[in-house]
CSV table of C-alpha atoms in Angstrom, one decimal:
chain,number,residue,atom,x,y,z
A,1,MET,CA,-8.8,-3.8,-18.7
A,2,SER,CA,-10.4,-1.3,-16.4
A,3,ALA,CA,-8.4,-1.0,-13.2
A,4,ARG,CA,-11.2,-1.1,-11.7
A,5,ASN,CA,-11.9,-5.2,-13.4
A,6,GLY,CA,-8.6,-5.7,-13.3
A,7,VAL,CA,-8.7,-6.8,-9.2
A,8,SER,CA,-10.5,-9.2,-10.0
A,9,ILE,CA,-10.6,-13.2,-11.6
A,10,ALA,CA,-13.4,-13.6,-12.9
A,11,VAL,CA,-13.2,-10.8,-14.9
A,12,PHE,CA,-9.7,-11.8,-16.3
A,13,VAL,CA,-9.5,-11.2,-20.4
A,14,PHE,CA,-6.4,-13.0,-21.8
A,15,LEU,CA,-8.6,-15.9,-22.3
A,16,CYS,CA,-7.1,-17.9,-25.6
A,17,TRP,CA,-4.7,-20.7,-25.7
A,18,GLY,CA,-2.3,-21.8,-28.1
A,19,THR,CA,-0.5,-24.8,-28.1
A,20,ALA,CA,3.6,-23.4,-28.1
A,21,ALA,CA,5.4,-26.2,-27.1
A,22,ALA,CA,8.1,-25.3,-24.1
A,23,GLN,CA,10.6,-23.3,-23.9
A,24,THR,CA,13.0,-22.4,-21.4
A,25,LEU,CA,11.9,-19.0,-19.4
A,26,THR,CA,13.0,-15.9,-17.2
A,27,THR,CA,12.2,-13.0,-15.3
A,28,VAL,CA,12.8,-10.0,-17.2
A,29,PRO,CA,17.0,-8.8,-17.0
A,30,HIS,CA,17.2,-7.0,-13.7
A,31,SER,CA,19.7,-3.3,-14.5
A,32,GLY,CA,21.6,-3.4,-11.8
A,33,GLU,CA,25.2,-4.4,-10.6
A,34,ALA,CA,24.4,-6.1,-7.4
A,35,PRO,CA,23.1,-10.5,-7.0
A,36,ILE,CA,20.2,-11.5,-5.6
A,37,GLY,CA,19.6,-13.1,-2.5
A,38,TYR,CA,16.4,-14.5,-1.1
A,39,LEU,CA,14.9,-15.1,2.1
A,40,ASN,CA,11.4,-14.8,3.6
A,41,PHE,CA,9.5,-15.0,7.2
A,42,VAL,CA,6.5,-15.2,8.9
A,43,VAL,CA,5.1,-11.4,11.1
A,44,GLU,CA,1.7,-12.0,12.5
A,45,ALA,CA,-0.8,-8.4,12.0
A,46,GLY,CA,-4.6,-8.4,13.2
A,47,ALA,CA,-7.1,-10.5,13.8
A,48,ASP,CA,-8.5,-12.7,10.5
A,49,GLU,CA,-12.2,-12.2,10.0
A,50,LEU,CA,-11.9,-14.8,7.1
A,51,THR,CA,-11.8,-18.2,9.5
A,52,PRO,CA,-14.4,-19.6,11.9
A,53,GLU,CA,-11.7,-18.4,15.7
A,54,PRO,CA,-12.0,-15.8,16.2
A,55,ARG,CA,-8.9,-15.9,17.2
A,56,ASP,CA,-6.7,-17.3,14.3
A,57,ARG,CA,-4.5,-14.1,13.2
A,58,ARG,CA,-4.1,-13.0,10.1
A,59,ARG,CA,0.1,-14.9,9.6
A,60,LEU,CA,1.7,-12.5,6.7
A,61,LEU,CA,3.9,-14.5,4.2
A,62,VAL,CA,7.5,-12.0,4.0
A,63,GLU,CA,9.2,-12.8,1.3
A,64,THR,CA,12.2,-11.0,0.4
A,65,TRP,CA,14.4,-9.6,-2.5
A,66,PHE,CA,17.7,-7.6,-1.7
A,67,PRO,CA,21.6,-7.1,-2.6
A,68,ALA,CA,24.2,-10.3,-2.1
A,69,GLN,CA,28.1,-9.7,-1.4
A,70,SER,CA,28.3,-12.5,-4.6
A,71,SER,CA,26.1,-14.4,-6.5
A,72,GLY,CA,25.4,-18.5,-5.2
A,73,THR,CA,25.2,-21.5,-5.7
A,74,ARG,CA,21.9,-22.7,-5.8
A,75,ARG,CA,18.6,-20.5,-7.6
A,76,LYS,CA,15.6,-19.8,-6.3
A,77,PRO,CA,12.7,-22.0,-8.2
A,78,TRP,CA,10.3,-19.1,-9.7
A,79,ALA,CA,8.0,-21.8,-8.2
A,80,SER,CA,6.6,-24.3,-6.7
A,81,GLY,CA,4.2,-27.3,-7.7
A,82,ALA,CA,1.9,-26.5,-5.6
A,83,MET,CA,2.0,-22.3,-6.6
A,84,GLY,CA,2.5,-23.5,-10.0
A,85,ALA,CA,-1.2,-25.4,-9.7
A,86,ALA,CA,-2.7,-22.1,-8.1
A,87,LEU,CA,-1.4,-20.7,-10.7
A,88,SER,CA,-3.1,-22.4,-13.8
A,89,GLY,CA,-6.2,-22.3,-12.0
A,90,SER,CA,-5.8,-19.5,-12.0
A,91,PHE,CA,-4.5,-17.8,-15.0
A,92,PRO,CA,-4.1,-19.2,-18.4
A,93,PHE,CA,-1.7,-21.1,-17.9
A,94,PRO,CA,-1.5,-25.0,-19.5
A,95,LYS,CA,0.2,-27.2,-16.8
A,96,GLY,CA,3.0,-27.8,-15.4
A,97,PHE,CA,4.6,-24.0,-16.7
A,98,HIS,CA,6.0,-22.8,-14.2
A,99,SER,CA,8.8,-25.9,-14.3
A,100,ASN,CA,10.3,-23.9,-17.7
A,101,ILE,CA,10.6,-20.6,-15.6
A,102,GLY,CA,13.5,-19.1,-14.1
A,103,THR,CA,15.1,-16.0,-12.1
A,104,HIS,CA,18.0,-14.5,-11.2
A,105,THR,CA,18.0,-15.1,-8.2
A,106,TRP,CA,20.3,-17.4,-5.2
A,107,LEU,CA,18.8,-18.7,-2.7
A,108,ASP,CA,22.4,-19.3,-0.5
A,109,ALA,CA,23.8,-15.6,-1.8
A,110,ARG,CA,24.5,-13.7,1.9
A,111,PRO,CA,22.8,-10.0,1.9
A,112,VAL,CA,25.9,-7.2,1.8
A,113,ALA,CA,26.6,-5.9,4.9
A,114,THR,CA,25.0,-2.2,4.8
A,115,ALA,CA,22.5,-1.1,6.1
A,116,MET,CA,19.9,-0.9,2.6
A,117,PRO,CA,17.1,1.3,1.7
A,118,ALA,CA,14.1,-1.0,2.0
A,119,ILE,CA,10.2,-1.2,0.1
A,120,VAL,CA,7.3,-3.3,1.5
A,121,PHE,CA,6.4,-4.4,-1.2
A,122,SER,CA,1.5,-5.4,-1.7
A,123,HIS,CA,0.5,-7.3,-4.5
A,124,GLY,CA,-2.6,-7.4,-6.6
A,125,LEU,CA,-5.6,-9.2,-5.2
A,126,SER,CA,-5.2,-13.2,-6.6
A,127,PHE,CA,-1.9,-12.2,-8.1
A,128,PRO,CA,0.8,-13.3,-5.3
A,129,PRO,CA,4.1,-11.8,-5.2
A,130,THR,CA,5.5,-14.4,-7.7
A,131,LEU,CA,4.1,-13.0,-10.3
A,132,TYR,CA,6.1,-10.1,-9.9
A,133,GLN,CA,9.8,-11.2,-8.9
A,134,SER,CA,10.7,-9.2,-12.2
A,135,PHE,CA,10.4,-5.6,-10.2
A,136,PHE,CA,12.2,-7.2,-7.3
A,137,GLU,CA,15.0,-8.5,-8.5
A,138,ASP,CA,15.7,-5.2,-11.0
A,139,LEU,CA,15.4,-3.1,-7.5
A,140,ALA,CA,17.1,-5.4,-5.5
A,141,SER,CA,20.1,-5.6,-8.2
A,142,ARG,CA,20.1,-1.6,-7.4
A,143,GLY,CA,20.5,-1.2,-4.0
A,144,TYR,CA,17.5,-2.4,-2.7
A,145,ALA,CA,15.9,-4.6,0.0
A,146,VAL,CA,12.2,-6.0,-1.3
A,147,PHE,CA,10.0,-6.7,1.1
A,148,ALA,CA,6.9,-8.6,-0.3
A,149,VAL,CA,3.8,-9.0,1.8
A,150,SER,CA,1.4,-12.0,1.2
A,151,HIS,CA,-2.1,-11.2,1.7
A,152,PRO,CA,-3.8,-13.4,3.3
A,153,HIS,CA,-7.1,-15.3,1.7
A,154,GLY,CA,-6.1,-13.0,-1.3
A,155,ALA,CA,-3.1,-14.4,-2.8
A,156,ALA,CA,-4.1,-17.6,-5.3
A,157,LEU,CA,-1.9,-19.3,-3.1
A,158,ILE,CA,0.2,-18.8,0.3
A,159,GLU,CA,3.6,-20.8,1.1
A,160,TYR,CA,4.9,-21.0,4.9
A,161,PRO,CA,7.8,-21.9,5.4
A,162,ASP,CA,6.5,-24.5,8.0
A,163,GLY,CA,4.6,-25.7,5.4
A,164,ALA,CA,1.1,-24.4,6.0
A,165,SER,CA,-0.8,-23.3,2.7
A,166,LEU,CA,-3.7,-20.6,2.5
A,167,ASP,CA,-5.4,-20.2,-0.5
A,168,MET,CA,-8.6,-17.9,-1.8
A,169,SER,CA,-11.6,-20.5,-1.0
A,170,ARG,CA,-12.9,-18.2,1.9
A,171,TRP,CA,-11.8,-14.7,-0.5
A,172,PRO,CA,-16.0,-12.9,0.2
A,173,ARG,CA,-17.9,-13.3,-3.2
A,174,VAL,CA,-20.3,-10.2,-3.7
A,175,SER,CA,-22.1,-9.8,-6.8
A,176,ILE,CA,-24.0,-6.4,-6.7
A,177,GLU,CA,-21.9,-3.6,-7.6
A,178,VAL,CA,-22.3,-1.4,-4.7
A,179,GLU,CA,-21.1,-4.3,-2.7
A,180,ARG,CA,-18.1,-5.7,-4.2
A,181,GLN,CA,-16.3,-1.7,-4.8
A,182,ARG,CA,-17.4,-1.6,-0.7
A,183,MET,CA,-15.8,-5.0,-0.3
A,184,LEU,CA,-12.8,-3.5,-1.9
A,185,ALA,CA,-12.7,-0.7,0.4
A,186,ARG,CA,-12.5,-2.7,3.6
A,187,ALA,CA,-9.6,-5.0,2.2
A,188,GLY,CA,-7.6,-2.1,1.5
A,189,ASP,CA,-7.6,-0.9,5.1
A,190,GLU,CA,-6.7,-4.4,6.3
A,191,TRP,CA,-4.1,-4.6,3.5
A,192,ALA,CA,-3.1,-1.2,4.9
A,193,ALA,CA,-2.6,-2.5,8.1
A,194,ASP,CA,-1.0,-6.1,7.0
A,195,LEU,CA,2.3,-3.6,5.2
A,196,SER,CA,2.0,-1.5,9.3
A,197,ALA,CA,2.2,-4.3,10.9
A,198,VAL,CA,5.8,-5.2,8.7
A,199,ILE,CA,7.1,-2.5,8.5
A,200,ALA,CA,6.9,-1.9,12.2
A,201,ALA,CA,8.8,-6.1,11.8
A,202,ILE,CA,11.7,-4.1,9.9
A,203,ARG,CA,11.6,-1.2,12.9
A,204,ALA,CA,11.9,-3.5,14.9
A,205,GLY,CA,14.7,-6.1,14.0
A,206,ARG,CA,12.7,-8.8,13.6
A,207,ILE,CA,13.4,-10.0,10.3
A,208,PRO,CA,16.0,-12.8,8.9
A,209,ALA,CA,19.6,-12.6,10.7
A,210,GLY,CA,22.0,-11.0,8.5
A,211,LEU,CA,19.1,-8.4,6.6
A,212,THR,CA,20.6,-4.9,7.5
A,213,VAL,CA,17.9,-2.5,7.0
A,214,ASP,CA,18.4,1.5,7.5
A,215,ARG,CA,14.9,2.0,9.9
A,216,SER,CA,14.7,5.4,8.3
A,217,ARG,CA,14.3,4.7,5.2
A,218,VAL,CA,11.4,2.7,4.5
A,219,ALA,CA,9.4,3.1,1.8
A,220,VAL,CA,5.6,0.9,0.9
A,221,ALA,CA,5.0,0.2,-3.2
A,222,GLY,CA,1.5,-2.5,-4.2
A,223,HIS,CA,-0.3,-3.1,-7.6
A,224,SER,CA,-3.6,-2.5,-7.9
A,225,LEU,CA,-5.6,-3.8,-4.9
A,226,GLY,CA,-2.2,-3.4,-2.9
A,227,GLY,CA,-1.8,0.0,-4.8
A,228,THR,CA,-4.5,0.9,-3.0
A,229,ALA,CA,-3.2,-0.1,-0.1
A,230,ALA,CA,0.1,1.6,-0.3
A,231,GLY,CA,-2.0,4.7,-1.4
A,232,LYS,CA,-3.7,5.4,2.0
A,233,LEU,CA,0.1,5.0,3.2
A,234,SER,CA,1.1,8.2,1.7
A,235,ARG,CA,-0.9,9.5,4.8
A,236,ASP,CA,2.3,8.4,7.2
A,237,THR,CA,4.7,10.8,7.3
A,238,THR,CA,7.3,8.0,8.7
A,239,LEU,CA,7.1,6.5,5.4
A,240,ALA,CA,10.1,8.4,2.6
A,241,ALA,CA,8.5,7.8,-0.8
A,242,VAL,CA,5.5,5.5,-2.0
A,243,ALA,CA,5.5,4.0,-5.3
A,244,VAL,CA,1.7,2.6,-6.8
A,245,MET,CA,0.8,1.2,-9.6
A,246,GLU,CA,-2.6,1.3,-10.9
A,247,GLY,CA,-4.1,1.6,-7.5
A,248,GLU,CA,-7.2,3.5,-6.7
A,249,VAL,CA,-8.3,5.3,-4.1
A,250,ARG,CA,-10.5,3.4,-1.9
A,251,GLU,CA,-12.6,4.3,1.2
A,252,THR,CA,-15.0,3.2,2.8
A,253,ASP,CA,-17.1,6.5,4.0
A,254,ALA,CA,-17.9,7.1,0.4
A,255,ALA,CA,-21.1,6.8,-0.8
A,256,ASP,CA,-19.5,5.3,-3.2
A,257,SER,CA,-16.5,3.7,-2.2
A,258,ARG,CA,-14.1,6.3,-4.2
A,259,GLY,CA,-12.8,8.7,-1.8
A,260,SER,CA,-9.2,10.8,-2.1
A,261,VAL,CA,-5.7,11.1,-0.6
A,262,GLN,CA,-3.9,14.5,0.1
A,263,VAL,CA,-0.4,12.8,0.2
A,264,ALA,CA,2.0,13.5,3.3
A,265,VAL,CA,4.7,12.0,1.4
A,266,PRO,CA,6.3,11.8,-2.3
A,267,LEU,CA,3.9,9.2,-4.3
A,268,LEU,CA,4.3,7.6,-7.7
A,269,HIS,CA,1.7,6.6,-9.8
A,270,LEU,CA,1.6,4.9,-12.5
A,271,VAL,CA,-1.2,4.2,-15.2
A,272,GLY,CA,-1.1,2.4,-17.7
A,273,GLY,CA,-2.3,4.5,-20.6
A,274,TYR,CA,-6.3,2.0,-21.4
A,275,ASN,CA,-7.5,3.1,-17.7
A,276,ARG,CA,-5.3,6.4,-18.1
A,277,LEU,CA,-9.3,8.8,-18.2
A,278,GLU,CA,-10.5,6.7,-14.7
A,279,LEU,CA,-7.0,6.7,-12.7
A,280,GLU,CA,-5.2,9.6,-14.5
A,281,ARG,CA,-6.2,11.7,-12.2
A,282,ALA,CA,-6.9,9.0,-9.4
A,283,SER,CA,-7.5,11.8,-5.9
A,284,TYR,CA,-4.1,11.3,-5.2
A,285,THR,CA,-2.6,15.1,-3.9
A,286,PRO,CA,0.0,17.0,-3.3
A,287,GLY,CA,0.6,17.7,0.4
A,288,ARG,CA,3.2,20.0,1.8
A,289,HIS,CA,6.9,19.2,0.8
A,290,ALA,CA,5.0,15.2,-1.3
A,291,PRO,CA,4.8,15.7,-5.3
A,292,VAL,CA,2.4,13.5,-6.5
A,293,ILE,CA,4.3,12.0,-10.4
A,294,THR,CA,1.8,10.6,-12.7
A,295,ALA,CA,3.5,8.5,-15.5
A,296,ILE,CA,0.6,7.3,-18.0
A,297,VAL,CA,2.5,4.3,-19.7
A,298,ASN,CA,0.3,4.6,-23.0
A,299,GLY,CA,-0.2,1.0,-25.0
A,300,THR,CA,-0.5,-1.0,-22.3
A,301,GLY,CA,-3.1,-1.9,-19.2
A,302,HIS,CA,-3.3,-3.6,-15.7
A,303,ALA,CA,-2.0,-6.9,-16.3
A,304,TYR,CA,1.0,-6.1,-18.3
A,305,PHE,CA,2.0,-3.8,-14.3
A,306,SER,CA,3.1,-7.9,-13.5
A,307,ASP,CA,5.5,-10.6,-15.4
A,308,LEU,CA,1.8,-12.2,-16.3
A,309,ILE,CA,1.3,-10.8,-19.9
A,310,HIS,CA,5.2,-11.7,-20.3
A,311,PHE,CA,5.0,-15.2,-20.2
A,312,TYR,CA,1.4,-15.5,-21.0
A,313,ARG,CA,2.2,-14.7,-24.8
A,314,ALA,CA,4.4,-17.4,-24.5
A,315,TYR,CA,2.5,-19.8,-24.7
A,316,ALA,CA,-1.0,-17.2,-26.2
A,317,ASP,CA,-2.2,-18.1,-29.9
A,318,ARG,CA,-1.5,-16.3,-33.1
A,319,ALA,CA,-5.4,-14.6,-32.7
A,320,TRP,CA,-3.9,-13.4,-29.3
A,321,ARG,CA,-1.6,-11.9,-30.7
A,322,THR,CA,-2.5,-10.6,-33.7
A,323,ARG,CA,-5.1,-8.6,-31.2
A,324,HIS,CA,-2.9,-7.3,-29.4
A,325,ARG,CA,-0.3,-6.7,-32.0
A,326,TYR,CA,-0.3,-2.6,-31.5
A,327,GLU,CA,0.7,-3.3,-27.4
A,328,VAL,CA,4.1,-2.3,-25.9
A,329,ASP,CA,6.5,-5.2,-25.0
A,330,PRO,CA,5.2,-6.7,-22.1
A,331,ASP,CA,9.5,-7.6,-20.9
A,332,ARG,CA,8.7,-3.3,-22.3
A,333,VAL,CA,6.8,-2.1,-20.0
A,334,ILE,CA,8.4,-4.0,-17.2
A,335,ARG,CA,11.8,-2.5,-18.1
A,336,ILE,CA,9.8,1.0,-17.7
A,337,ALA,CA,8.1,0.3,-14.8
A,338,SER,CA,11.6,-0.8,-12.8
A,339,ASP,CA,12.8,2.5,-14.5
A,340,TYR,CA,11.0,4.9,-13.1
A,341,MET,CA,10.3,3.4,-9.6
A,342,ALA,CA,13.7,2.6,-9.3
A,343,ALA,CA,14.7,6.1,-10.6
A,344,PHE,CA,11.7,7.9,-8.1
A,345,PHE,CA,13.1,5.4,-4.6
A,346,ASP,CA,16.8,6.8,-6.3
A,347,TRP,CA,15.2,10.5,-5.2
A,348,GLN,CA,13.3,9.5,-2.3
A,349,VAL,CA,14.4,7.1,-0.7
A,350,LYS,CA,18.2,6.5,-1.3
A,351,ASP,CA,20.8,9.6,-2.2
A,352,GLY,CA,18.6,12.1,-3.5
A,353,SER,CA,19.6,12.1,-6.7
A,354,LYS,CA,16.9,13.4,-9.5
A,355,SER,CA,16.9,11.5,-12.8
A,356,VAL,CA,15.8,13.2,-16.4
A,357,LEU,CA,13.3,10.1,-16.2
A,358,LEU,CA,10.8,12.4,-14.2
A,359,GLY,CA,11.9,16.0,-15.4
A,360,GLN,CA,10.3,16.8,-19.7
A,361,PRO,CA,12.7,15.3,-21.8
A,362,SER,CA,12.9,16.5,-25.6
A,363,TYR,CA,11.3,13.6,-28.6
A,364,GLY,CA,14.6,13.2,-29.9
A,365,ALA,CA,16.5,13.0,-26.3
A,366,ARG,CA,13.6,9.9,-25.4
A,367,VAL,CA,14.5,7.9,-28.9
A,368,GLU,CA,18.5,8.0,-28.1
A,369,GLY,CA,18.8,7.1,-24.9
A,370,PRO,CA,15.6,6.0,-23.2
A,371,GLN,CA,16.0,5.0,-20.1
A,372,GLN,CA,18.5,8.0,-19.7
A,373,ALA,CA,15.8,10.7,-20.9
A,374,GLY,CA,12.9,9.0,-21.2
A,375,TYR,CA,10.3,6.8,-22.5
A,376,VAL,CA,8.6,7.7,-26.2
A,377,GLU,CA,5.9,6.0,-24.8
A,378,VAL,CA,5.4,8.0,-21.2
A,379,ASP,CA,3.6,10.8,-20.1
A,380,VAL,CA,5.2,12.8,-17.0
A,381,THR,CA,2.9,15.9,-15.1
A,382,ILE,CA,4.4,16.5,-11.0
A,383,ALA,CA,1.8,18.8,-8.9
A,384,ILE,CA,2.7,20.5,-6.3
A,385,GLN,CA,1.5,22.2,-3.2
């Protein structure tokens, strides 16, 4: 699946459906030692142009995964019944599948008392933050507070703490490709503004009581259209770093909506090997003291940079499994992406330690210790000015 098509529900190719018996699944186990807690809150941003009321504001649901002092007594459900139904309607999951999925997150855990570095995350079009919980848990277990933003009208479902909800029924449906690309470029600008509103709220302390964030160590990450939005903020020198998973550069003032960004802060771009010709040189260029690190994960594609395929394969039929038998195991893709994001953020945001994952280890070293020396599936390049 190309990254360009990856932002659209209609062209999602994993449509073969099996009759697997119900089974208990979980998010991918995390690598860090800290227990993980969860909170959510709402931030108001700019005008919501997709509602009939001109004074409506964009209500941003912000879900937060954080390192906790200790484990709690109540596990966070992977998804509510309403979210499970929305995902079954948008993606090839059977009804009720969400009830068989668990997480490693606690609803009643207390945040650590120390100031945490923050990562603000932007999801892909139609992919709610629910589909990235393995990444959030892993980063939180390593000491980061992850603030996952739900963009109004851009996720399969948003469930606000006050009981209100929002789906994608008002999202523009554009059939002409040139116009669709321009629409996505405009959406990228709007989503970037959403992220800036959340960053401002974090820095102003408008976050749940008990969460202590180091306001000087704030980074941004995103996938697909959310990666496009995150990439736009790589020009913001107040940020510590930006990580993008398959995020195309889209600019509203470019003739074909394909622009370029000279970054002002360090940027990591994770790309699936299927899309390397399209995204490997995706117009992110280094700036002064701002390298661009590109990590190509061969044998994988766009949707693997989420929990979608990790869970889907449990229900897929034999024909689907046969067609995709040579691809990298989806759990391993999540592990690879998590390790590279953590290595990058540790280097640029947390403590300055540079992992050998971000270097050029030998093939033998990779085979002997992939999490220490690099993964054989990954090609890393570092561009500096």
